[in-house]
Short mmCIF file of C-alpha atoms and ligand atoms in Angstrom, two decimals:
data_model
loop_
_atom_site.label_atom_id
_atom_site.label_comp_id
_atom_site.label_asym_id
_atom_site.label_seq_id
_atom_site.Cartn_x
_atom_site.Cartn_y
_atom_site.Cartn_z
CA UNK A 208 0.00 0.00 0.00
CA UNK A 209 1.39 3.41 -1.02
CA UNK A 210 0.58 5.96 1.67
CA UNK A 211 0.37 9.50 0.36
CA UNK A 212 -0.04 13.05 1.60
CA UNK A 213 -1.57 15.55 -0.82
CA UNK A 214 -0.71 19.26 -0.47
CA UNK A 215 -3.12 21.81 -1.94
CA UNK A 216 -3.74 25.56 -2.00
CA UNK A 217 -6.96 26.17 -3.91
CA UNK A 218 -9.88 24.54 -5.64
CA UNK A 219 -8.53 21.02 -5.40
CA UNK A 220 -9.67 19.67 -8.77
CA UNK A 221 -6.45 17.67 -9.01
CA UNK A 222 -7.07 16.29 -5.52
CA UNK A 223 -10.56 15.33 -6.71
CA UNK A 224 -9.07 13.53 -9.71
CA UNK A 225 -6.78 11.56 -7.36
CA UNK A 226 -9.62 10.64 -4.97
CA UNK A 227 -11.83 9.57 -7.91
CA UNK A 228 -9.03 7.50 -9.45
CA UNK A 229 -8.45 5.70 -6.14
CA UNK A 230 -12.20 5.01 -5.83
CA UNK A 231 -12.48 3.63 -9.34
CA UNK A 232 -9.28 1.58 -9.10
CA UNK A 233 -7.36 3.61 -11.70
CA UNK A 234 -4.82 4.17 -8.95
CA UNK A 235 -4.19 0.84 -7.25
CA UNK A 236 -2.91 0.08 -3.75
CA UNK A 237 -2.85 3.70 -2.61
CA UNK A 238 -4.45 5.62 0.22
CA UNK A 239 -4.47 9.30 1.08
CA UNK A 240 -3.46 9.66 4.73
CA UNK A 241 -3.83 13.41 4.94
CA UNK A 242 -4.52 16.53 2.90
CA UNK A 243 -2.60 19.66 3.88
CA UNK A 244 -3.45 23.18 2.73
CA UNK A 245 -1.60 26.43 3.38
CA UNK A 246 -4.88 28.28 2.93
CA UNK A 247 -7.81 28.07 5.37
CA UNK A 248 -10.29 28.89 2.61
CA UNK A 249 -9.10 26.29 0.10
CA UNK A 250 -12.12 24.42 -1.27
CA UNK A 251 -9.79 21.44 -1.52
CA UNK A 252 -10.07 21.03 2.28
CA UNK A 253 -13.86 20.64 1.99
CA UNK A 254 -13.44 18.10 -0.82
CA UNK A 255 -11.11 16.03 1.38
CA UNK A 256 -13.40 16.18 4.42
CA UNK A 257 -16.41 15.20 2.32
CA UNK A 258 -14.40 12.16 1.32
CA UNK A 259 -13.66 11.33 4.96
CA UNK A 260 -9.98 12.18 4.62
CA UNK A 261 -8.01 13.89 7.39
CA UNK A 262 -7.61 17.50 6.18
CA UNK A 263 -5.65 20.20 7.96
CA UNK A 264 -4.48 23.73 7.31
CA UNK A 265 -0.95 24.90 8.07
CA UNK A 266 -0.98 28.58 7.12
CA UNK A 267 2.06 30.87 7.19
CA UNK A 268 -0.29 33.51 8.62
CA UNK A 269 -0.55 31.51 11.84
CA UNK A 270 3.22 31.57 12.47
CA UNK A 271 5.47 34.46 13.39
CA UNK A 272 8.31 33.44 11.11
CA UNK A 273 8.76 31.45 7.89
CA UNK A 274 11.01 29.10 9.84
CA UNK A 275 8.21 28.25 12.30
CA UNK A 276 5.77 27.73 9.41
CA UNK A 277 8.26 25.37 7.73
CA UNK A 278 8.67 23.40 10.96
CA UNK A 279 4.90 23.05 11.35
CA UNK A 280 4.50 21.97 7.72
CA UNK A 281 7.23 19.37 8.07
CA UNK A 282 5.69 18.11 11.28
CA UNK A 283 2.25 17.79 9.64
CA UNK A 284 3.86 15.60 6.97
CA UNK A 285 6.19 13.60 9.25
CA UNK A 286 3.37 12.73 11.67
CA UNK A 287 1.67 10.47 9.13
CA UNK A 288 4.90 8.96 7.70
CA UNK A 289 3.97 9.05 4.01
CA UNK A 290 5.72 7.12 1.23
CA UNK A 291 4.93 9.91 -1.22
CA UNK A 292 4.03 13.62 -1.02
CA UNK A 293 1.91 14.88 -3.91
CA UNK A 294 1.91 18.63 -4.61
CA UNK A 295 -1.45 19.08 -6.32
CA UNK A 296 -1.63 22.82 -6.87
CA UNK A 297 0.44 23.64 -3.77
CA UNK A 298 1.60 27.21 -4.30
CA UNK A 299 4.17 27.31 -1.50
CA UNK A 300 7.94 26.95 -1.91
CA UNK A 301 8.78 23.64 -0.27
CA UNK A 302 11.22 23.90 2.66
CA UNK A 303 14.71 22.62 1.78
CA UNK A 304 14.63 20.37 4.83
CA UNK A 305 11.54 18.60 3.50
CA UNK A 306 13.16 18.13 0.08
CA UNK A 307 16.26 16.63 1.69
CA UNK A 308 14.20 14.34 3.93
CA UNK A 309 11.95 13.09 1.12
CA UNK A 310 14.34 12.60 -1.81
CA UNK A 311 12.46 11.11 -4.80
CA UNK A 312 9.34 11.03 -2.65
CA UNK A 313 7.78 14.35 -3.66
CA UNK A 314 6.01 14.90 -6.99
CA UNK A 315 4.47 18.07 -8.42
CA UNK A 316 2.00 18.83 -11.20
CA UNK A 317 2.87 21.88 -13.28
CA UNK A 318 0.48 23.29 -15.92
CA UNK A 319 2.92 23.57 -18.85
CA UNK A 320 5.34 21.42 -20.82
CA UNK A 321 8.49 21.93 -18.73
CA UNK A 322 10.97 23.56 -19.48
CA UNK A 323 8.54 26.09 -20.99
CA UNK A 324 6.77 28.53 -18.66
CA UNK A 325 8.11 27.20 -15.37
CA UNK A 326 10.30 28.33 -12.50
CA UNK A 327 9.88 31.23 -10.08
CA UNK A 328 6.74 33.28 -10.69
CA UNK A 329 5.07 30.73 -12.99
CA UNK A 330 2.09 29.27 -11.19
CA UNK A 331 -1.65 28.93 -11.74
CA UNK A 332 -3.15 31.27 -14.34
CA UNK A 333 0.18 33.10 -14.85
CA UNK A 334 1.50 30.06 -16.71
CA UNK A 335 -1.36 30.18 -19.21
CA UNK A 336 -1.11 33.97 -19.57
CA UNK A 337 2.57 33.53 -20.49
CA UNK A 338 1.85 30.71 -22.95
CA UNK A 339 -0.81 32.81 -24.73
CA UNK A 340 1.43 35.92 -24.72
CA UNK A 341 4.20 33.88 -26.42
CA UNK A 342 1.73 32.53 -28.95
CA UNK A 343 2.54 28.84 -28.52
CA UNK A 344 0.26 26.45 -30.40
CA UNK A 345 0.75 23.55 -28.01
CA UNK A 346 1.02 23.55 -24.24
CA UNK A 347 0.23 20.88 -21.65
CA UNK A 348 1.15 19.63 -18.20
CA UNK A 349 4.09 17.92 -16.51
CA UNK A 350 4.45 15.69 -13.47
CA UNK A 351 7.97 15.82 -12.07
CA UNK A 352 9.91 14.86 -8.97
CA UNK A 353 10.74 17.79 -6.73
CA UNK A 354 14.38 18.64 -6.16
CA UNK A 355 16.00 21.72 -4.66
CA UNK A 356 15.25 23.96 -7.66
CA UNK A 357 11.88 25.32 -8.84
CA UNK A 358 10.31 22.92 -11.38
CA UNK A 359 13.77 21.44 -12.16
CA UNK A 360 13.42 17.83 -10.95
CA UNK A 361 13.29 14.72 -13.16
CA UNK A 362 10.21 14.53 -15.38
CA UNK A 363 7.87 11.57 -14.88
CA UNK A 364 5.03 12.27 -17.33
CA UNK A 365 3.95 14.97 -19.77
CA UNK A 366 0.87 15.45 -21.91
CA UNK A 367 0.40 17.99 -24.70
CA UNK A 368 -2.76 20.08 -25.17
CA UNK A 369 -3.70 22.20 -28.17
CA UNK A 370 -4.00 25.99 -27.83
CA UNK A 371 -7.03 27.26 -29.78
CA UNK A 372 -7.86 30.53 -31.49
CA UNK A 373 -9.62 32.86 -29.06
CA UNK A 374 -8.40 31.09 -25.89
CA UNK A 375 -8.33 33.15 -22.71
CA UNK A 376 -6.04 32.11 -19.83
CA UNK A 377 -9.05 30.64 -18.00
CA UNK A 378 -10.30 28.66 -21.01
CA UNK A 379 -6.80 27.31 -21.63
CA UNK A 380 -6.33 26.46 -17.95
CA UNK A 381 -9.55 24.45 -17.95
CA UNK A 382 -8.56 22.54 -21.12
CA UNK A 383 -5.10 21.76 -19.72
CA UNK A 384 -6.66 20.47 -16.52
CA UNK A 385 -9.28 18.31 -18.28
CA UNK A 386 -7.04 16.94 -21.04
CA UNK A 387 -3.75 16.64 -19.16
CA UNK A 388 -3.50 17.30 -15.42
CA UNK A 389 -6.42 15.16 -14.23
CA UNK A 390 -5.07 12.29 -16.33
CA UNK A 391 -1.32 12.32 -15.78
CA UNK A 392 -1.28 13.09 -12.05
CA UNK A 393 -3.31 9.96 -11.15
CA UNK A 394 -1.25 7.99 -13.72
CA UNK A 395 2.01 9.07 -12.10
CA UNK A 396 0.79 8.04 -8.64
CA UNK A 397 -0.33 4.68 -9.99
CA UNK A 398 3.08 4.16 -11.63
CA UNK A 399 4.83 4.88 -8.34
CA UNK A 400 2.44 2.57 -6.45
CA UNK A 401 3.02 -0.28 -8.95
CA UNK A 402 6.74 0.26 -8.70
CA UNK A 403 6.69 0.21 -4.90
CA UNK A 404 4.67 -3.00 -5.01
CA UNK A 405 7.07 -4.78 -7.35
CA UNK A 406 10.07 -3.63 -5.29
CA UNK A 407 8.44 -5.05 -2.16
CA UNK A 408 7.73 -8.29 -3.99
CA UNK A 409 11.34 -8.51 -5.20
CA UNK A 410 12.63 -7.95 -1.64
CA UNK A 411 10.67 -10.95 -0.30
C1 GAR B 119 -3.32 23.45 -11.30
O1 GAR B 119 -3.49 23.96 -12.60
C2 GAR B 119 -1.86 23.11 -11.07
O2 GAR B 119 -1.23 22.60 -12.20
C3 GAR B 119 -1.30 24.46 -10.70
O3 GAR B 119 -2.28 25.00 -9.82
C4 GAR B 119 -3.58 24.53 -10.24
C5 GAR B 119 -4.32 23.99 -9.03
O4 GAR B 119 -5.66 23.66 -9.35
N1 GAR B 119 -0.03 24.33 -10.07
C6 GAR B 119 0.97 25.19 -10.26
O5 GAR B 119 0.88 26.18 -10.95
C7 GAR B 119 2.29 24.82 -9.57
N2 GAR B 119 3.37 25.64 -10.03
P1 GAR B 119 -6.56 22.72 -8.41
O6 GAR B 119 -6.47 23.27 -6.99
O7 GAR B 119 -7.95 22.84 -8.96
O8 GAR B 119 -6.03 21.32 -8.48
#
């Protein structure tokens, strides 16, 4: 069984895709131990609770320093001892200590074909604004492992999505979610779960 923590900041449609894929068996042998948000108002928290999943908020606003926030975030993760941390629209820079502690155990979904439109300042709608401003004809999404840089870790999966005449950032964002993110994020988790299972089997 692959035990995961999912970190979210907003609407949580990617979290929903993961929960649905677990329910329908598209992701095998996986359970979500906890959902963590940095934002008290994130609708993602309600989605998790509705699903009966432990959901907590660790907000930087509740801590006097960034350091204390980082400690609390790390503690919220460590407490449940996950095999994998999934950043599903988590718009917080991950503490270096967490990256060092969970090497190859953190994945992120980014709404572009990395290395285009990624790195510092490229998140959420800004990514799609930049893609439209550059006039690209194809964009997409990427699932990658998280290393110490921003969006620089090894790529696991990518899926391309067409940009259409008349697209606005919001329209493009929705298409990228529907045609790429909600598909490749569950796929990546399933791949990791299958891999963990075969490694366990081999160790027996
Ligand atoms: C998604 O489009 C995700 O790719 C993006 O935030 C959105 C969250 O939506 N993540 C980033 O931009 C990370 N750099 P959701 O809360 O509905 O899943």
